[in-house]
């Protein structure tokens, strides 16, 4: 069998690339020693959150945000074409701080995101615990991101 592209890894990324290439008529060989979608993809948290990353440059962030839009369209097309629902959705997400050092880091991240014009809200410890009551009473502060994307992973971590 002749192949145009060899993809190593049958996780969510490898399978997604293979699917897209096959739809475009490319001959693909996909190799993985395990069961498709059962390694890192199975155990991942299932979160796409470029805003949650440490401060980044604008070009990189724009690329990540464009990727979120593409993934939204792609997951809808996948459902329509195959009936596979990855349970992809956009939700808000929190990052929290428990000490002075983490609080300073979140404050820097907040200012950086404000400079980039991104939707982010700075919260007090009380406001964070009102949103997520199971958090430690020692929670000092947090950031609320409106554009966190999630999908079902089926592994240990279930984000909703």
Coordinates of N, CA and C in Angstrom, one line a residue:
X1 N 0.9 -1.2 0.0 CA 0.0 0.0 0.0 C 0.9 1.2 0.0
X2 N 0.6 2.2 -0.8 CA 1.3 3.4 -0.9 C 0.6 4.4 0.0
X3 N 1.5 5.2 0.7 CA 1.0 6.3 1.6 C 1.6 7.6 1.3
X4 N 0.8 8.7 1.4 CA 1.3 10.0 1.3 C 1.8 10.6 2.6
X5 N 1.1 10.2 3.7 CA 1.5 10.7 5.0 C 1.4 9.6 6.0
X6 N 2.4 9.5 6.9 CA 2.5 8.6 8.0 C 2.2 9.4 9.3
X7 N 1.2 9.0 10.0 CA 0.9 9.6 11.3 C 1.2 8.6 12.4
X8 N 2.0 9.1 13.3 CA 2.4 8.3 14.5 C 1.6 8.7 15.7
X9 N 0.7 7.9 16.2 CA -0.1 8.3 17.3 C -1.6 8.3 16.9
X10 N -2.4 7.5 17.5 CA -3.9 7.5 17.2 C -4.7 8.1 18.4
X11 N -4.2 9.2 18.9 CA -4.9 9.9 19.9 C -5.8 10.9 19.2
X12 N -6.4 11.8 19.9 CA -7.3 12.8 19.4 C -6.7 13.6 18.3
X13 N -5.4 14.0 18.4 CA -4.7 14.8 17.4 C -4.4 13.9 16.2
X14 N -3.8 12.8 16.3 CA -3.5 11.9 15.2 C -4.7 11.5 14.4
X15 N -5.8 11.1 15.1 CA -7.0 10.7 14.4 C -7.7 11.9 13.7
X16 N -7.6 13.1 14.3 CA -8.2 14.3 13.7 C -7.4 14.6 12.4
X17 N -6.1 14.6 12.5 CA -5.3 14.9 11.3 C -5.6 13.8 10.2
X18 N -5.6 12.6 10.6 CA -5.9 11.5 9.6 C -7.3 11.7 8.9
X19 N -8.3 12.1 9.7 CA -9.6 12.3 9.2 C -9.6 13.4 8.2
X20 N -9.0 14.5 8.6 CA -9.0 15.7 7.7 C -8.2 15.4 6.4
X21 N -7.1 14.7 6.5 CA -6.3 14.4 5.3 C -7.1 13.4 4.4
X22 N -7.7 12.4 5.0 CA -8.5 11.4 4.2 C -9.7 12.1 3.5
X23 N -10.3 13.1 4.1 CA -11.4 13.9 3.5 C -10.9 14.6 2.3
X24 N -9.6 14.9 2.2 CA -9.0 15.7 1.1 C -8.3 14.7 0.1
X25 N -8.5 13.4 0.2 CA -8.0 12.5 -0.7 C -6.6 12.1 -0.5
X26 N -6.0 12.4 0.6 CA -4.6 12.0 0.9 C -4.6 10.5 1.4
X27 N -3.6 9.8 0.9 CA -3.4 8.4 1.4 C -2.7 8.4 2.7
X28 N -3.3 7.9 3.8 CA -2.8 8.0 5.1 C -2.5 6.7 5.8
X29 N -1.4 6.5 6.5 CA -1.2 5.4 7.3 C -1.0 5.9 8.7
X30 N -1.8 5.3 9.6 CA -1.8 5.7 11.0 C -1.3 4.5 11.9
X31 N -0.3 4.8 12.7 CA 0.3 3.7 13.5 C 0.3 4.1 15.0
X32 N 0.0 3.1 15.8 CA 0.0 3.3 17.2 C 0.0 1.9 17.9
X33 N 0.8 1.7 18.9 CA 0.9 0.4 19.5 C -0.4 0.1 20.4
X34 N -1.1 1.1 20.7 CA -2.3 0.9 21.6 C -3.6 1.0 20.8
X35 N -4.7 1.0 21.6 CA -6.0 1.2 21.1 C -6.2 2.7 20.8
X36 N -6.8 3.0 19.6 CA -7.0 4.4 19.3 C -7.8 5.2 20.4
X37 N -7.3 6.4 20.7 CA -7.9 7.3 21.6 C -7.8 6.8 23.1
X38 N -7.0 5.9 23.4 CA -7.0 5.4 24.8 C -5.7 5.7 25.6
X39 N -4.8 6.5 25.0 CA -3.6 6.8 25.7 C -3.7 8.2 26.3
X40 N -2.9 9.1 25.9 CA -2.9 10.5 26.5 C -4.3 11.1 26.3
X41 N -4.9 10.9 25.1 CA -6.3 11.5 24.9 C -7.3 11.0 26.0
X42 N -7.2 9.8 26.4 CA -8.1 9.2 27.3 C -7.9 9.8 28.7
X43 N -6.7 10.1 29.1 CA -6.4 10.6 30.4 C -6.3 12.1 30.5
X44 N -6.4 12.8 29.4 CA -6.2 14.2 29.4 C -7.4 14.9 30.1
X45 N -7.2 16.1 30.5 CA -8.3 16.9 31.2 C -9.4 17.3 30.2
X46 N -9.0 17.4 28.9 CA -10.0 17.8 27.9 C -10.3 19.3 27.9
X47 N -9.3 20.1 28.1 CA -9.4 21.5 28.1 C -8.6 22.2 27.1
X48 N -9.1 23.1 26.3 CA -8.4 24.0 25.4 C -8.5 25.4 26.0
X49 N -7.5 25.9 26.6 CA -7.5 27.1 27.3 C -6.3 28.0 27.1
X50 N -6.2 28.6 25.9 CA -5.0 29.5 25.7 C -4.9 30.6 26.6
X51 N -6.0 31.1 27.1 CA -6.0 32.2 28.1 C -5.4 31.8 29.4
X52 N -5.5 30.5 29.7 CA -5.0 30.0 31.0 C -3.4 29.8 31.0
X53 N -2.8 30.0 29.9 CA -1.4 29.8 29.8 C -0.6 31.0 30.4
X54 N 0.6 30.8 30.7 CA 1.4 32.0 31.1 C 1.5 33.0 30.0
X55 N 1.8 34.2 30.4 CA 1.8 35.3 29.3 C 2.5 34.9 28.1
X56 N 1.9 35.2 26.9 CA 2.4 34.8 25.6 C 2.3 36.0 24.7
X57 N 3.0 35.9 23.6 CA 2.9 37.0 22.6 C 1.6 37.0 21.9
X58 N 1.2 38.1 21.3 CA -0.1 38.3 20.6 C -0.3 37.3 19.5
X59 N 0.8 37.1 18.7 CA 0.7 36.2 17.5 C 0.3 34.8 17.9
X60 N 1.0 34.3 19.0 CA 0.8 33.0 19.4 C -0.7 32.9 20.0
X61 N -1.1 33.8 20.7 CA -2.4 33.8 21.3 C -3.5 33.9 20.2
X62 N -3.3 34.7 19.2 CA -4.2 34.8 18.0 C -4.3 33.4 17.4
X63 N -3.2 32.7 17.2 CA -3.2 31.4 16.6 C -4.0 30.4 17.5
X64 N -3.8 30.5 18.8 CA -4.6 29.6 19.7 C -6.1 29.9 19.6
X65 N -6.4 31.2 19.6 CA -7.9 31.6 19.6 C -8.5 31.2 18.3
X66 N -7.8 31.3 17.2 CA -8.3 30.9 15.9 C -8.5 29.4 15.9
X67 N -7.6 28.6 16.5 CA -7.7 27.2 16.7 C -9.0 26.8 17.4
X68 N -9.4 27.6 18.4 CA -10.6 27.3 19.1 C -11.8 27.4 18.2
X69 N -11.8 28.4 17.4 CA -12.9 28.6 16.4 C -12.9 27.5 15.4
X70 N -11.8 27.0 14.9 CA -11.7 25.9 14.0 C -12.2 24.6 14.7
X71 N -11.8 24.4 15.9 CA -12.2 23.2 16.6 C -13.7 23.2 16.8
X72 N -14.3 24.3 17.1 CA -15.7 24.4 17.2 C -16.4 23.9 15.9
X73 N -16.0 24.4 14.8 CA -16.6 24.0 13.5 C -16.3 22.6 13.2
X74 N -15.0 22.1 13.5 CA -14.6 20.8 13.2 C -15.4 19.8 14.0
X75 N -15.7 20.0 15.3 CA -16.4 19.1 16.1 C -17.9 19.0 15.7
X76 N -18.4 20.1 15.2 CA -19.8 20.0 14.7 C -19.9 19.2 13.4
X77 N -18.9 19.4 12.5 CA -18.8 18.7 11.3 C -18.6 17.2 11.5
X78 N -17.8 16.9 12.5 CA -17.5 15.5 12.9 C -18.8 14.8 13.3
X79 N -19.6 15.5 14.1 CA -20.8 14.9 14.6 C -21.8 14.7 13.4
X80 N -21.9 15.6 12.5 CA -22.7 15.5 11.4 C -22.3 14.4 10.4
X81 N -21.0 14.3 10.2 CA -20.5 13.3 9.3 C -20.5 11.8 9.8
X82 N -20.2 11.7 11.1 CA -19.9 10.4 11.7 C -20.9 10.0 12.8
X83 N -21.6 11.0 13.4 CA -22.4 10.7 14.6 C -21.6 10.7 15.9
X84 N -20.3 10.9 15.8 CA -19.4 11.0 17.0 C -19.6 12.3 17.6
X85 N -20.0 12.3 18.9 CA -20.2 13.6 19.6 C -19.1 13.6 20.6
X86 N -18.1 14.6 20.5 CA -17.0 14.7 21.4 C -17.5 15.6 22.6
X87 N -18.7 16.0 22.6 CA -19.3 16.8 23.7 C -18.5 18.0 23.9
X88 N -18.2 18.7 22.8 CA -17.4 19.9 22.8 C -18.2 21.1 23.2
X89 N -17.8 21.9 24.1 CA -18.5 23.1 24.5 C -17.6 24.2 25.0
X90 N -18.1 25.4 25.0 CA -17.4 26.5 25.5 C -18.0 26.9 26.9
X91 N -17.2 27.0 27.9 CA -17.6 27.3 29.2 C -16.6 28.3 29.9
X92 N -17.0 28.8 31.0 CA -16.1 29.6 31.7 C -15.1 28.7 32.5
X93 N -14.0 29.3 32.8 CA -13.0 28.5 33.7 C -12.4 29.4 34.7
X94 N -11.9 28.8 35.7 CA -11.2 29.5 36.8 C -9.8 29.1 37.0
X95 N -9.0 30.1 37.3 CA -7.6 29.9 37.8 C -7.6 30.5 39.2
X96 N -7.0 29.8 40.1 CA -7.1 30.3 41.5 C -5.7 30.4 42.1
X97 N -5.5 31.2 43.1 CA -4.3 31.4 43.8 C -4.5 31.1 45.3
X98 N -3.5 30.4 45.9 CA -3.6 30.1 47.4 C -2.6 30.8 48.2
X99 N -1.7 31.5 47.6 CA -0.6 32.2 48.4 C -0.2 33.5 47.7
X100 N 0.7 34.2 48.4 CA 1.1 35.5 47.8 C 1.8 35.4 46.4
X101 N 2.6 34.4 46.3 CA 3.3 34.2 45.0 C 2.4 33.9 43.9
X102 N 1.4 33.0 44.1 CA 0.4 32.7 43.1 C -0.5 33.9 42.8
X103 N -0.8 34.7 43.8 CA -1.6 35.9 43.7 C -0.9 36.9 42.8
X104 N 0.4 37.1 43.0 CA 1.1 38.0 42.1 C 1.1 37.5 40.7
X105 N 1.3 36.2 40.5 CA 1.3 35.7 39.2 C 0.0 35.9 38.5
X106 N -1.1 35.6 39.2 CA -2.4 35.8 38.6 C -2.7 37.3 38.3
X107 N -2.2 38.2 39.1 CA -2.3 39.6 38.9 C -1.6 40.0 37.6
X108 N -0.4 39.5 37.4 CA 0.4 39.7 36.2 C -0.3 39.2 35.0
X109 N -0.9 38.0 35.1 CA -1.6 37.4 34.0 C -2.9 38.2 33.7
X110 N -3.5 38.7 34.7 CA -4.7 39.5 34.5 C -4.3 40.8 33.7
X111 N -3.3 41.5 34.1 CA -2.9 42.7 33.5 C -2.5 42.4 32.0
X112 N -1.7 41.3 31.8 CA -1.3 41.0 30.5 C -2.5 40.7 29.6
X113 N -3.5 40.0 30.1 CA -4.7 39.7 29.3 C -5.5 41.0 29.0
X114 N -5.6 41.9 30.0 CA -6.3 43.1 29.8 C -5.6 43.9 28.6
X115 N -4.2 43.9 28.6 CA -3.5 44.6 27.6 C -3.8 44.1 26.2
X116 N -4.0 42.7 26.2 CA -4.3 42.1 24.9 C -5.8 42.2 24.5
X117 N -6.6 42.8 25.4 CA -8.0 43.0 25.1 C -8.9 41.7 25.2
X118 N -8.4 40.8 26.1 CA -9.1 39.5 26.2 C -10.1 39.6 27.4
X119 N -11.2 38.9 27.3 CA -12.2 38.9 28.3 C -11.7 38.1 29.5
X120 N -11.5 38.7 30.6 CA -11.0 38.1 31.9 C -11.5 38.9 33.0
X121 N -11.9 38.3 34.1 CA -12.4 39.0 35.3 C -11.6 38.6 36.5
X122 N -11.1 39.6 37.2 CA -10.4 39.3 38.5 C -11.4 39.2 39.6
X123 N -11.2 38.1 40.4 CA -12.1 37.8 41.5 C -11.4 37.7 42.8
X124 N -12.1 38.1 43.9 CA -11.6 37.9 45.2 C -11.8 36.5 45.6
X125 N -11.1 36.1 46.7 CA -11.3 34.7 47.2 C -12.8 34.4 47.5
X126 N -13.5 35.3 48.1 CA -14.9 35.1 48.3 C -15.7 34.9 47.0
X127 N -15.4 35.7 46.0 CA -16.1 35.5 44.7 C -15.8 34.2 44.1
X128 N -14.5 33.7 44.2 CA -14.2 32.5 43.6 C -14.9 31.3 44.4
X129 N -14.9 31.4 45.7 CA -15.6 30.3 46.5 C -17.1 30.3 46.2
X130 N -17.7 31.5 45.9 CA -19.1 31.6 45.6 C -19.4 30.8 44.3
X131 N -18.4 30.8 43.4 CA -18.6 30.1 42.1 C -18.3 28.6 42.3
X132 N -17.3 28.3 43.1 CA -16.9 26.9 43.4 C -16.7 26.7 44.9
X133 N -17.8 26.4 45.6 CA -17.8 26.3 47.0 C -16.9 25.2 47.6
X134 N -16.5 24.3 46.8 CA -15.6 23.2 47.4 C -14.1 23.6 47.4
X135 N -13.8 24.8 46.9 CA -12.4 25.3 47.0 C -12.1 25.6 48.5
X136 N -10.8 25.5 48.7 CA -10.3 25.7 50.1 C -10.6 27.1 50.6
X137 N -10.9 27.3 51.9 CA -11.1 28.6 52.4 C -9.8 29.5 52.3
X138 N -8.7 28.9 52.0 CA -7.5 29.6 51.8 C -7.3 30.2 50.4
X139 N -8.3 30.0 49.6 CA -8.2 30.6 48.2 C -8.2 32.1 48.3
X140 N -7.1 32.7 47.8 CA -6.9 34.1 47.9 C -7.7 34.9 46.9
X141 N -7.6 34.5 45.6 CA -8.1 35.2 44.5 C -8.2 34.3 43.3
X142 N -8.7 34.8 42.2 CA -8.8 34.0 41.0 C -9.1 34.9 39.8
X143 N -9.0 34.2 38.6 CA -9.3 34.8 37.3 C -10.4 34.0 36.7
X144 N -11.4 34.6 36.1 CA -12.5 34.0 35.4 C -12.3 34.2 33.9
X145 N -12.2 33.1 33.2 CA -12.0 33.2 31.7 C -13.3 32.7 31.1
X146 N -13.8 33.5 30.2 CA -15.1 33.2 29.6 C -15.0 32.2 28.4
X147 N -13.8 32.0 27.8 CA -13.7 31.2 26.6 C -12.8 30.0 26.9
X148 N -13.1 29.1 27.8 CA -12.4 27.9 28.0 C -13.3 26.8 27.2
X149 N -12.6 26.0 26.5 CA -13.2 25.0 25.7 C -12.9 23.6 26.3
X150 N -14.0 22.8 26.3 CA -13.8 21.4 26.9 C -14.4 20.4 26.0
X151 N -13.9 19.2 26.1 CA -14.6 18.0 25.5 C -14.5 16.8 26.4
X152 N -15.3 15.8 26.2 CA -15.3 14.7 27.1 C -14.1 13.8 26.7
X153 N -13.4 13.4 27.8 CA -12.2 12.6 27.6 C -12.4 11.1 27.9
X154 N -13.3 10.8 28.9 CA -13.6 9.5 29.2 C -12.6 8.9 30.2
X155 N -11.5 9.7 30.6 CA -10.5 9.2 31.5 C -10.8 9.5 32.9
X156 N -9.8 9.7 33.7 CA -9.9 10.0 35.1 C -10.5 11.4 35.3
X157 N -10.2 12.3 34.5 CA -10.6 13.6 34.7 C -11.9 13.9 33.9
X158 N -12.9 14.4 34.5 CA -14.1 14.7 33.8 C -14.4 16.2 34.2
X159 N -14.1 17.1 33.2 CA -14.2 18.5 33.6 C -15.6 19.0 33.9
X160 N -16.7 18.3 33.7 CA -18.0 18.7 34.1 C -18.8 17.6 34.7

